[in-house]
Amino acid sequence: MICRNCHRDAGNENYCPYCGAPMKRQYCPRCGVPLPPDGSACYSCGWTEKRTVSSSRYEEAPEVSSADRGLIAGKQRGADVPAETGAPKRTVAQTLMSLISGIAVLAAIGVTVYMMLMGNMFSAEGTALDPLNMTPAEGGSFGLVTNYTDIYNFFTGGILDMFSEFDPSNISAIVEPVCRILLVGTYLLAAVVVAIAAVIAVLRFIVGMVRGRNFSMAGFAAVTFGAVGMMWFTGRIGYYGDFVGEGSGTFLCMILAAAALGVCLLQNLVFAGRRLAKLGSILKLLTNAGICACAAICFLMFPFGISEGYSGKGSEVLGVALDLAASVFGEGEGPDVTVSIFGIVYMAALLILTVKYVFTLSFFTGKTASRLAGTFKFDGYKDKGFVFRSLLFLLGAALYAAAGIMYLSSCSAKPSTAFVAFCVSAAVLFVLSIINRMCLNRDQI
């Protein structure tokens, strides 16, 4: 028999004649850590012997890498035991908090679904907007169910009619129909996402309450926030920011989803217990709060106006790109941007990244809020891939910043506060995500 300590042949001795290490010591069959004298359970991975101890357990311990030794129960790689094994059931206070947070999330999703299907998501100063034709909506509201016929006609023939009347000599006129299509399409996509989230959320709530275990519904609130935020983002780009402003159903649904995430955060703090008093937990909570704050700044301060002097509605990038295209085709005077292949490339990069953020930045913000509300996850802290996700976000922001600086240099303009805030917040978010990853599982040590 080979000694596991000095790797020499110890024969059939009970102890190694070279180093004195015990040769027939019991080892955990799962992680390889030496078992206590009674051999009933492993202090490292939580393995428990359910049958009579057999002689086969007095053989050589399985080969286990040093990286897998001493990991916290339920966290080792390749674990085949659910993380909730042996987890305590909820107390009365925790059950009440789960009920309140679950109802809060379901209420936020329910109101959003109703507003999309039957209510008004587009309003300004008491006037409801019909996004199909950008005129006041009949009856003071616009919903997918109440206006399904008009929506169907819009996609089957209305779009073709808009472009059939387009005057090629005025390329800037294309912005209105394109923005209208983008707004309506985003509206439909958001409605589908929220409707699916609503169905799954109801099932999750019922199962979670019946099982009696700790559960969180922050992810559903985050999805709702992301879907509605996508609509808000689209309205701002398409010169329709007034109709998704503070008086609209879009803004109301965003506030409700954010409030539901706040309730989920409170629920998570209640379940944290003793871990909340440990340094690792405090660092995780602070870094998650910083990550969420930076993502919210990026979302709310997205530089639709890159230059300080821009005062128009909608996106400066969209307007400049259209004016640049018009000047290239000789249809008018272009902006103070060098009309060259290089200028067209960086302006196209800005435009593509802006459209990309329409569909990703709001959901990214919701994800970071969900992380904050799930700092003390009930099934273990297993979001190791967020550093890579934040790196991709940083790279996208760096490309946006580079193209934006080129645009500012070409027209000798100063950057706007929103542009600077967006770039700095993206960099800080990445740094905080690295620090947060270093705190992984430290709250249980």
Tab-separated table of C-alpha atoms in Angstrom:
chain	number	residue	atom	x	y	z
A	1	MET	CA	0.000	0.000	0.000
A	2	ILE	CA	1.363	3.404	-0.985
A	3	CYS	CA	1.509	6.041	1.763
A	4	ARG	CA	-0.482	9.133	0.784
A	5	ASN	CA	1.835	11.312	2.848
A	6	CYS	CA	5.330	10.327	1.648
A	7	HIS	CA	4.293	8.219	-1.385
A	8	ARG	CA	6.459	5.209	-0.361
A	9	ASP	CA	5.492	1.560	-0.193
A	10	ALA	CA	4.429	0.860	3.396
A	11	GLY	CA	3.416	-2.751	2.808
A	12	ASN	CA	0.540	-3.955	5.012
A	13	GLU	CA	1.507	-1.927	8.073
A	14	ASN	CA	-1.089	0.065	9.979
A	15	TYR	CA	1.317	3.013	10.064
A	16	CYS	CA	3.885	4.086	7.495
A	17	PRO	CA	7.362	2.901	8.621
A	18	TYR	CA	8.922	5.971	6.973
A	19	CYS	CA	6.779	8.925	8.128
A	20	GLY	CA	4.389	7.396	10.689
A	21	ALA	CA	1.202	8.403	8.879
A	22	PRO	CA	-1.841	6.151	9.481
A	23	MET	CA	-2.428	3.827	6.534
A	24	LYS	CA	-6.033	2.779	7.149
A	25	ARG	CA	-7.574	6.059	8.094
A	26	GLN	CA	-11.116	6.728	6.893
A	27	TYR	CA	-11.482	9.219	4.049
A	28	CYS	CA	-14.613	10.872	2.653
A	29	PRO	CA	-15.613	9.027	-0.538
A	30	ARG	CA	-16.776	12.295	-2.103
A	31	CYS	CA	-14.086	14.922	-1.420
A	32	GLY	CA	-11.190	12.879	0.017
A	33	VAL	CA	-10.883	14.805	3.289
A	34	PRO	CA	-9.995	12.625	6.357
A	35	LEU	CA	-13.110	11.704	8.357
A	36	PRO	CA	-13.432	12.087	12.136
A	37	PRO	CA	-12.945	8.951	14.300
A	38	ASP	CA	-16.617	7.936	14.173
A	39	GLY	CA	-16.609	8.242	10.355
A	40	SER	CA	-20.303	9.211	10.289
A	41	ALA	CA	-20.132	12.526	8.448
A	42	CYS	CA	-17.683	14.737	6.557
A	43	TYR	CA	-17.133	18.194	8.023
A	44	SER	CA	-15.978	19.525	4.640
A	45	CYS	CA	-18.640	18.588	2.090
A	46	GLY	CA	-21.485	17.412	4.347
A	47	TRP	CA	-21.435	13.764	3.175
A	48	THR	CA	-23.245	11.423	5.572
A	49	GLU	CA	-22.996	7.638	5.780
A	50	LYS	CA	-26.513	6.243	5.468
A	51	ARG	CA	-25.583	2.559	5.698
A	52	THR	CA	-23.423	0.366	7.871
A	53	VAL	CA	-19.752	1.155	7.530
A	54	SER	CA	-18.178	-1.340	5.186
A	55	SER	CA	-14.592	-2.464	5.042
A	56	SER	CA	-14.264	-0.863	1.622
A	57	ARG	CA	-14.105	2.500	3.320
A	58	TYR	CA	-10.780	1.548	4.888
A	59	GLU	CA	-9.065	1.639	1.548
A	60	GLU	CA	-7.013	4.362	-0.014
A	61	ALA	CA	-8.809	7.679	-0.230
A	62	PRO	CA	-9.806	8.788	-3.719
A	63	GLU	CA	-7.579	11.247	-5.529
A	64	VAL	CA	-8.943	14.767	-5.035
A	65	SER	CA	-7.246	17.956	-6.152
A	66	SER	CA	-6.153	20.378	-3.477
A	67	ALA	CA	-8.431	23.030	-4.998
A	68	ASP	CA	-11.479	20.941	-4.026
A	69	ARG	CA	-10.430	20.340	-0.423
A	70	GLY	CA	-11.982	22.259	2.406
A	71	LEU	CA	-14.745	23.908	0.361
A	72	ILE	CA	-17.919	24.996	2.059
A	73	ALA	CA	-20.776	22.514	2.105
A	74	GLY	CA	-22.776	22.596	-1.086
A	75	LYS	CA	-20.259	24.788	-2.928
A	76	GLN	CA	-17.675	22.284	-4.209
A	77	ARG	CA	-17.447	21.779	-7.937
A	78	GLY	CA	-19.515	18.940	-9.301
A	79	ALA	CA	-21.576	18.537	-6.134
A	80	ASP	CA	-24.411	16.056	-6.695
A	81	VAL	CA	-26.380	17.075	-3.622
A	82	PRO	CA	-28.879	19.954	-3.867
A	83	ALA	CA	-27.783	23.061	-2.007
A	84	GLU	CA	-31.009	23.061	0.021
A	85	THR	CA	-30.281	19.626	1.549
A	86	GLY	CA	-30.614	20.001	5.279
A	87	ALA	CA	-31.516	23.686	4.986
A	88	PRO	CA	-33.745	24.906	7.814
A	89	LYS	CA	-37.340	25.714	7.103
A	90	ARG	CA	-38.580	29.274	7.280
A	91	THR	CA	-39.503	30.845	10.576
A	92	VAL	CA	-42.852	32.610	10.956
A	93	ALA	CA	-41.213	36.015	10.370
A	94	GLN	CA	-39.405	34.744	7.273
A	95	THR	CA	-42.600	33.213	5.917
A	96	LEU	CA	-44.392	36.522	6.368
A	97	MET	CA	-41.557	38.359	4.603
A	98	SER	CA	-41.619	35.845	1.729
A	99	LEU	CA	-45.369	36.376	1.404
A	100	ILE	CA	-45.026	40.169	1.330
A	101	SER	CA	-42.154	40.210	-1.176
A	102	GLY	CA	-43.859	37.665	-3.412
A	103	ILE	CA	-47.094	39.646	-3.470
A	104	ALA	CA	-45.137	42.842	-4.196
A	105	VAL	CA	-43.465	41.285	-7.233
A	106	LEU	CA	-46.714	39.765	-8.497
A	107	ALA	CA	-48.471	43.129	-8.072
A	108	ALA	CA	-45.760	44.946	-10.063
A	109	ILE	CA	-45.935	42.378	-12.866
A	110	GLY	CA	-49.736	42.315	-12.805
A	111	VAL	CA	-50.072	46.089	-13.112
A	112	THR	CA	-47.554	46.106	-15.949
A	113	VAL	CA	-49.396	43.387	-17.861
A	114	TYR	CA	-52.704	45.211	-17.397
A	115	MET	CA	-51.259	48.534	-18.524
A	116	MET	CA	-49.840	46.931	-21.645
A	117	LEU	CA	-52.928	44.964	-22.574
A	118	MET	CA	-55.731	47.293	-21.478
A	119	GLY	CA	-54.297	50.532	-20.114
A	120	ASN	CA	-52.126	53.416	-21.172
A	121	MET	CA	-48.338	53.190	-21.402
A	122	PHE	CA	-48.008	56.427	-23.411
A	123	SER	CA	-49.296	59.681	-21.959
A	124	ALA	CA	-48.231	63.294	-21.462
A	125	GLU	CA	-50.103	65.987	-19.538
A	126	GLY	CA	-53.335	64.030	-19.687
A	127	THR	CA	-53.022	63.243	-23.396
A	128	ALA	CA	-52.597	59.615	-24.425
A	129	LEU	CA	-50.514	58.800	-27.485
A	130	ASP	CA	-51.353	56.275	-30.166
A	131	PRO	CA	-47.868	54.980	-31.114
A	132	LEU	CA	-49.130	53.678	-34.458
A	133	ASN	CA	-49.717	57.142	-35.898
A	134	MET	CA	-48.349	59.453	-33.171
A	135	THR	CA	-51.697	61.155	-32.644
A	136	PRO	CA	-53.882	61.370	-29.511
A	137	ALA	CA	-55.355	57.964	-28.712
A	138	GLU	CA	-59.107	57.498	-28.933
A	139	GLY	CA	-60.718	56.959	-25.565
A	140	GLY	CA	-57.674	58.353	-23.755
A	141	SER	CA	-55.735	55.085	-23.689
A	142	PHE	CA	-53.903	52.632	-25.919
A	143	GLY	CA	-53.625	48.911	-25.159
A	144	LEU	CA	-52.617	45.826	-27.082
A	145	VAL	CA	-55.993	44.129	-26.611
A	146	THR	CA	-58.185	47.185	-27.154
A	147	ASN	CA	-56.257	48.138	-30.309
A	148	TYR	CA	-55.258	44.730	-31.654
A	149	THR	CA	-56.944	45.353	-35.025
A	150	ASP	CA	-55.023	48.581	-35.606
A	151	ILE	CA	-51.762	46.884	-34.598
A	152	TYR	CA	-52.390	44.051	-37.025
A	153	ASN	CA	-53.113	46.487	-39.857
A	154	PHE	CA	-50.015	48.482	-38.941
A	155	PHE	CA	-47.688	45.516	-39.470
A	156	THR	CA	-49.499	44.074	-42.482
A	157	GLY	CA	-49.907	47.211	-44.535
A	158	GLY	CA	-49.237	50.370	-42.573
A	159	ILE	CA	-45.456	50.052	-42.675
A	160	LEU	CA	-45.430	49.660	-46.448
A	161	ASP	CA	-47.667	52.714	-46.809
A	162	MET	CA	-45.278	54.822	-44.720
A	163	PHE	CA	-42.262	53.961	-46.838
A	164	SER	CA	-44.157	54.203	-50.127
A	165	GLU	CA	-44.699	57.889	-49.378
A	166	PHE	CA	-41.064	58.466	-48.468
A	167	ASP	CA	-39.272	61.193	-50.456
A	168	PRO	CA	-35.710	60.019	-51.316
A	169	SER	CA	-34.595	63.645	-51.638
A	170	ASN	CA	-35.182	64.148	-47.897
A	171	ILE	CA	-33.373	61.318	-46.177
A	172	SER	CA	-33.837	62.876	-42.720
A	173	ALA	CA	-37.585	62.289	-43.007
A	174	ILE	CA	-37.009	58.561	-42.538
A	175	VAL	CA	-36.321	59.041	-38.830
A	176	GLU	CA	-40.014	59.400	-37.903
A	177	PRO	CA	-41.334	56.126	-39.410
A	178	VAL	CA	-38.263	54.168	-38.269
A	179	CYS	CA	-38.614	55.409	-34.686
A	180	ARG	CA	-42.328	54.654	-34.781
A	181	ILE	CA	-41.714	51.062	-35.880
A	182	LEU	CA	-39.004	50.664	-33.236
A	183	LEU	CA	-41.324	51.923	-30.486
A	184	VAL	CA	-44.247	49.668	-31.447
A	185	GLY	CA	-41.976	46.649	-31.936
A	186	THR	CA	-40.370	47.200	-28.538
A	187	TYR	CA	-43.835	47.537	-27.007
A	188	LEU	CA	-44.866	44.131	-28.348
A	189	LEU	CA	-41.585	42.502	-27.297
A	190	ALA	CA	-41.852	43.912	-23.787
A	191	ALA	CA	-45.451	42.677	-23.502
A	192	VAL	CA	-44.436	39.123	-24.441
A	193	VAL	CA	-41.524	39.112	-21.985
A	194	VAL	CA	-43.613	40.434	-19.088
A	195	ALA	CA	-46.511	38.059	-19.827
A	196	ILE	CA	-44.187	35.035	-19.732
A	197	ALA	CA	-42.562	36.331	-16.551
A	198	ALA	CA	-46.021	36.722	-14.972
A	199	VAL	CA	-46.982	33.093	-15.582
A	200	ILE	CA	-43.681	31.719	-14.273
A	201	ALA	CA	-43.739	34.101	-11.292
A	202	VAL	CA	-47.143	32.841	-10.153
A	203	LEU	CA	-45.939	29.227	-10.296
A	204	ARG	CA	-42.718	30.122	-8.486
A	205	PHE	CA	-44.639	31.914	-5.741
A	206	ILE	CA	-47.026	29.000	-5.162
A	207	VAL	CA	-44.266	26.384	-5.130
A	208	GLY	CA	-42.059	28.507	-2.888
A	209	MET	CA	-44.762	29.068	-0.294
A	210	VAL	CA	-45.826	25.406	-0.268
A	211	ARG	CA	-42.292	24.015	0.078
A	212	GLY	CA	-41.546	26.090	3.149
A	213	ARG	CA	-38.012	26.946	2.011
A	214	ASN	CA	-36.438	30.333	1.511
A	215	PHE	CA	-36.982	31.693	-1.994
A	216	SER	CA	-36.695	35.004	-3.819
A	217	MET	CA	-38.649	36.493	-6.720
A	218	ALA	CA	-36.235	39.343	-7.378
A	219	GLY	CA	-35.407	37.913	-10.798
A	220	PHE	CA	-38.993	38.383	-12.015
A	221	ALA	CA	-39.069	41.988	-10.814
A	222	ALA	CA	-35.754	42.545	-12.609
A	223	VAL	CA	-37.143	41.146	-15.873
A	224	THR	CA	-40.203	43.396	-15.586
A	225	PHE	CA	-38.011	46.431	-14.962
A	226	GLY	CA	-35.834	45.541	-17.945
A	227	ALA	CA	-38.765	45.083	-20.316
A	228	VAL	CA	-40.441	48.360	-19.350
A	229	GLY	CA	-37.096	50.146	-19.275
A	230	MET	CA	-36.542	49.023	-22.841
A	231	MET	CA	-39.732	50.855	-23.832
A	232	TRP	CA	-38.655	53.969	-21.917
A	233	PHE	CA	-35.271	53.865	-23.636
A	234	THR	CA	-36.867	53.538	-27.077
A	235	GLY	CA	-39.185	56.480	-26.460
A	236	ARG	CA	-36.284	58.725	-25.517
A	237	ILE	CA	-34.313	57.818	-28.627
A	238	GLY	CA	-37.286	58.275	-30.937
A	239	TYR	CA	-38.176	61.843	-29.961
A	240	TYR	CA	-41.127	60.605	-27.911
A	241	GLY	CA	-39.613	61.013	-24.467
A	242	ASP	CA	-42.516	63.171	-23.292
A	243	PHE	CA	-44.917	60.260	-23.744
A	244	VAL	CA	-42.879	57.883	-21.585
A	245	GLY	CA	-42.096	60.541	-18.984
A	246	GLU	CA	-43.163	60.908	-15.379
A	247	GLY	CA	-46.894	60.925	-16.106
A	248	SER	CA	-46.956	57.785	-18.246
A	249	GLY	CA	-47.773	54.205	-17.441
A	250	THR	CA	-44.268	53.257	-18.585
A	251	PHE	CA	-42.695	55.319	-15.830
A	252	LEU	CA	-45.220	54.025	-13.270
A	253	CYS	CA	-44.412	50.395	-14.106
A	254	MET	CA	-40.674	51.083	-13.804
A	255	ILE	CA	-41.235	52.567	-10.327
A	256	LEU	CA	-43.340	49.556	-9.289
A	257	ALA	CA	-40.692	47.087	-10.456
A	258	ALA	CA	-37.967	49.056	-8.646
A	259	ALA	CA	-40.079	49.087	-5.465
A	260	ALA	CA	-40.594	45.311	-5.729
A	261	LEU	CA	-36.825	44.858	-6.007
A	262	GLY	CA	-36.430	46.963	-2.860
A	263	VAL	CA	-38.847	44.693	-0.970
A	264	CYS	CA	-36.897	41.655	-2.192
A	265	LEU	CA	-33.699	43.254	-0.875
A	266	LEU	CA	-35.326	43.707	2.534
A	267	GLN	CA	-36.425	40.072	2.463
A	268	ASN	CA	-32.876	39.009	1.664
A	269	LEU	CA	-31.486	40.999	4.586
A	270	VAL	CA	-34.003	39.352	6.921
A	271	PHE	CA	-32.825	35.918	5.773
A	272	ALA	CA	-29.125	36.855	6.063
A	273	GLY	CA	-29.046	36.160	9.796
A	274	ARG	CA	-25.588	36.002	11.325
A	275	ARG	CA	-23.848	36.338	7.970
A	276	LEU	CA	-24.819	40.004	7.853
A	277	ALA	CA	-22.434	40.738	10.744
A	278	LYS	CA	-19.366	39.279	8.980
A	279	LEU	CA	-16.867	41.269	6.993
A	280	GLY	CA	-17.276	39.206	3.820
A	281	SER	CA	-21.029	39.796	3.850
A	282	ILE	CA	-20.632	43.537	4.387
A	283	LEU	CA	-18.179	43.775	1.470
A	284	LYS	CA	-20.514	41.791	-0.790
A	285	LEU	CA	-23.466	43.991	0.132
A	286	LEU	CA	-21.524	47.230	-0.420
A	287	THR	CA	-20.015	46.126	-3.732
A	288	ASN	CA	-23.380	44.889	-5.012
A	289	ALA	CA	-24.932	48.216	-4.008
A	290	GLY	CA	-22.153	50.048	-5.862
A	291	ILE	CA	-22.591	47.869	-8.942
A	292	CYS	CA	-26.349	48.509	-8.947
A	293	ALA	CA	-25.836	52.263	-8.510
A	294	CYS	CA	-23.327	52.428	-11.387
A	295	ALA	CA	-25.642	50.470	-13.676
A	296	ALA	CA	-28.545	52.784	-12.767
A	297	ILE	CA	-26.403	55.833	-13.588
A	298	CYS	CA	-25.470	54.315	-16.948
A	299	PHE	CA	-29.136	53.625	-17.648
A	300	LEU	CA	-30.547	56.999	-16.566
A	301	MET	CA	-27.657	59.115	-17.844
A	302	PHE	CA	-27.119	57.386	-21.157
A	303	PRO	CA	-25.628	60.112	-23.389
A	304	PHE	CA	-28.365	60.739	-25.930
A	305	GLY	CA	-26.720	64.143	-26.154
A	306	ILE	CA	-22.965	63.513	-26.359
A	307	SER	CA	-21.917	67.155	-26.710
A	308	GLU	CA	-22.539	69.714	-23.996
A	309	GLY	CA	-24.344	72.148	-26.268
A	310	TYR	CA	-26.882	69.671	-27.646
A	311	SER	CA	-30.397	70.732	-26.649
A	312	GLY	CA	-32.631	68.829	-29.055
A	313	LYS	CA	-35.002	65.991	-28.264
A	314	GLY	CA	-34.146	62.368	-28.899
A	315	SER	CA	-30.680	61.103	-29.708
A	316	GLU	CA	-27.935	63.359	-30.988
A	317	VAL	CA	-26.283	60.297	-32.502
A	318	LEU	CA	-29.376	59.457	-34.557
A	319	GLY	CA	-29.798	63.013	-35.787
A	320	VAL	CA	-26.127	63.484	-36.697
A	321	ALA	CA	-25.999	60.105	-38.451
A	322	LEU	CA	-28.940	61.064	-40.665
A	323	ASP	CA	-27.520	64.514	-41.381
A	324	LEU	CA	-24.163	62.964	-42.212
A	325	ALA	CA	-25.821	60.528	-44.599
A	326	ALA	CA	-27.697	63.417	-46.227
A	327	SER	CA	-24.464	65.368	-46.749
A	328	VAL	CA	-22.722	62.318	-48.226
A	329	PHE	CA	-25.474	61.949	-50.814
A	330	GLY	CA	-25.394	65.688	-51.538
A	331	GLU	CA	-28.862	66.356	-50.166
A	332	GLY	CA	-27.999	69.153	-47.780
A	333	GLU	CA	-25.427	70.543	-45.430
A	334	GLY	CA	-24.066	68.066	-42.961
A	335	PRO	CA	-22.954	68.595	-39.359
A	336	ASP	CA	-19.497	69.696	-38.297
A	337	VAL	CA	-18.195	66.180	-38.688
A	338	THR	CA	-15.532	65.254	-41.173
A	339	VAL	CA	-17.333	63.643	-44.108
A	340	SER	CA	-14.950	60.784	-44.711
A	341	ILE	CA	-14.879	57.021	-44.455
A	342	PHE	CA	-13.343	57.419	-41.015
A	343	GLY	CA	-16.092	59.798	-39.897
A	344	ILE	CA	-18.821	57.554	-41.224
A	345	VAL	CA	-17.306	54.527	-39.474
A	346	TYR	CA	-17.189	56.029	-35.995
A	347	MET	CA	-20.635	57.593	-36.365
A	348	ALA	CA	-21.989	54.207	-37.493
A	349	ALA	CA	-20.327	52.607	-34.453
A	350	LEU	CA	-22.063	55.109	-32.176
A	351	LEU	CA	-25.406	54.415	-33.825
A	352	ILE	CA	-25.051	50.627	-33.609
A	353	LEU	CA	-23.992	50.738	-29.953
A	354	THR	CA	-26.872	53.089	-29.137
A	355	VAL	CA	-29.404	50.674	-30.631
A	356	LYS	CA	-27.688	47.793	-28.810
A	357	TYR	CA	-28.113	49.536	-25.470
A	358	VAL	CA	-31.839	49.920	-26.161
A	359	PHE	CA	-32.249	46.161	-25.775
A	360	THR	CA	-29.506	45.391	-23.230
A	361	LEU	CA	-28.830	48.265	-20.833
A	362	SER	CA	-32.206	48.159	-19.090
A	363	PHE	CA	-31.968	44.398	-18.536
A	364	PHE	CA	-28.364	44.766	-17.363
A	365	THR	CA	-29.554	47.323	-14.806
A	366	GLY	CA	-32.288	44.960	-13.679
A	367	LYS	CA	-29.743	42.155	-13.336
A	368	THR	CA	-27.506	44.227	-11.081
A	369	ALA	CA	-30.522	45.167	-8.941
A	370	SER	CA	-31.411	41.483	-8.709
A	371	ARG	CA	-27.845	40.746	-7.565
A	372	LEU	CA	-28.192	43.341	-4.817
A	373	ALA	CA	-31.501	41.840	-3.724
A	374	GLY	CA	-29.883	38.385	-3.778
A	375	THR	CA	-26.622	39.170	-1.988
A	376	PHE	CA	-27.280	36.388	0.519
A	377	LYS	CA	-28.685	33.810	-1.869
A	378	PHE	CA	-30.531	30.989	-0.201
A	379	ASP	CA	-28.969	28.366	-2.479
A	380	GLY	CA	-25.399	29.663	-2.319
A	381	TYR	CA	-23.641	32.574	-3.992
A	382	LYS	CA	-23.044	31.131	-7.461
A	383	ASP	CA	-22.812	34.055	-9.880
A	384	LYS	CA	-19.152	33.709	-10.799
A	385	GLY	CA	-19.744	34.715	-14.413
A	386	PHE	CA	-20.710	38.298	-13.658
A	387	VAL	CA	-17.118	39.531	-13.926
A	388	PHE	CA	-17.073	38.396	-17.553
A	389	ARG	CA	-20.475	39.998	-18.155
A	390	SER	CA	-19.318	43.283	-16.668
A	391	LEU	CA	-16.156	43.059	-18.778
A	392	LEU	CA	-18.254	42.847	-21.929
A	393	PHE	CA	-20.249	45.846	-20.746
A	394	LEU	CA	-17.005	47.750	-20.096
A	395	LEU	CA	-15.680	46.920	-23.567
A	396	GLY	CA	-18.908	48.159	-25.144
A	397	ALA	CA	-18.734	51.353	-23.099
A	398	ALA	CA	-15.077	51.814	-24.096
A	399	LEU	CA	-16.004	51.537	-27.786
A	400	TYR	CA	-18.828	54.007	-27.254
A	401	ALA	CA	-16.483	56.385	-25.431
A	402	ALA	CA	-13.819	56.140	-28.158
A	403	ALA	CA	-16.305	56.858	-30.953
A	404	GLY	CA	-17.863	59.642	-28.904
A	405	ILE	CA	-14.484	61.293	-28.277
A	406	MET	CA	-13.748	61.158	-32.004
A	407	TYR	CA	-17.080	62.835	-32.706
A	408	LEU	CA	-16.407	65.532	-30.100
A	409	SER	CA	-12.930	66.143	-31.508
A	410	SER	CA	-14.192	66.459	-35.077
A	411	CYS	CA	-16.711	69.157	-34.147
A	412	SER	CA	-14.587	70.785	-31.396
A	413	ALA	CA	-17.288	70.309	-28.751
A	414	LYS	CA	-17.123	69.594	-25.038
A	415	PRO	CA	-18.506	66.307	-23.679
A	416	SER	CA	-21.826	66.396	-21.890
A	417	THR	CA	-22.146	65.496	-18.221
A	418	ALA	CA	-24.178	62.434	-19.155
A	419	PHE	CA	-21.443	61.199	-21.499
A	420	VAL	CA	-18.769	61.501	-18.793
A	421	ALA	CA	-21.012	59.910	-16.148
A	422	PHE	CA	-21.768	56.952	-18.399
A	423	CYS	CA	-18.097	56.233	-19.158
A	424	VAL	CA	-16.890	56.622	-15.572
A	425	SER	CA	-19.738	54.524	-14.132
A	426	ALA	CA	-19.006	51.658	-16.533
A	427	ALA	CA	-15.344	51.586	-15.420
A	428	VAL	CA	-16.219	51.730	-11.708
A	429	LEU	CA	-18.792	48.954	-12.188
A	430	PHE	CA	-16.136	46.625	-13.585
A	431	VAL	CA	-13.750	47.320	-10.685
A	432	LEU	CA	-16.496	46.678	-8.146
A	433	SER	CA	-17.440	43.412	-9.869
A	434	ILE	CA	-13.860	42.170	-9.431
A	435	ILE	CA	-13.856	43.120	-5.737
A	436	ASN	CA	-17.240	41.431	-5.377
A	437	ARG	CA	-15.895	38.237	-6.939
A	438	MET	CA	-13.044	38.222	-4.412
A	439	CYS	CA	-15.681	38.130	-1.651
A	440	LEU	CA	-17.305	34.989	-3.070
A	441	ASN	CA	-18.413	32.730	-0.157
A	442	ARG	CA	-16.358	34.780	2.322
A	443	ASP	CA	-19.511	35.465	4.330
A	444	GLN	CA	-19.592	31.837	5.504
A	445	ILE	CA	-15.984	31.558	6.658
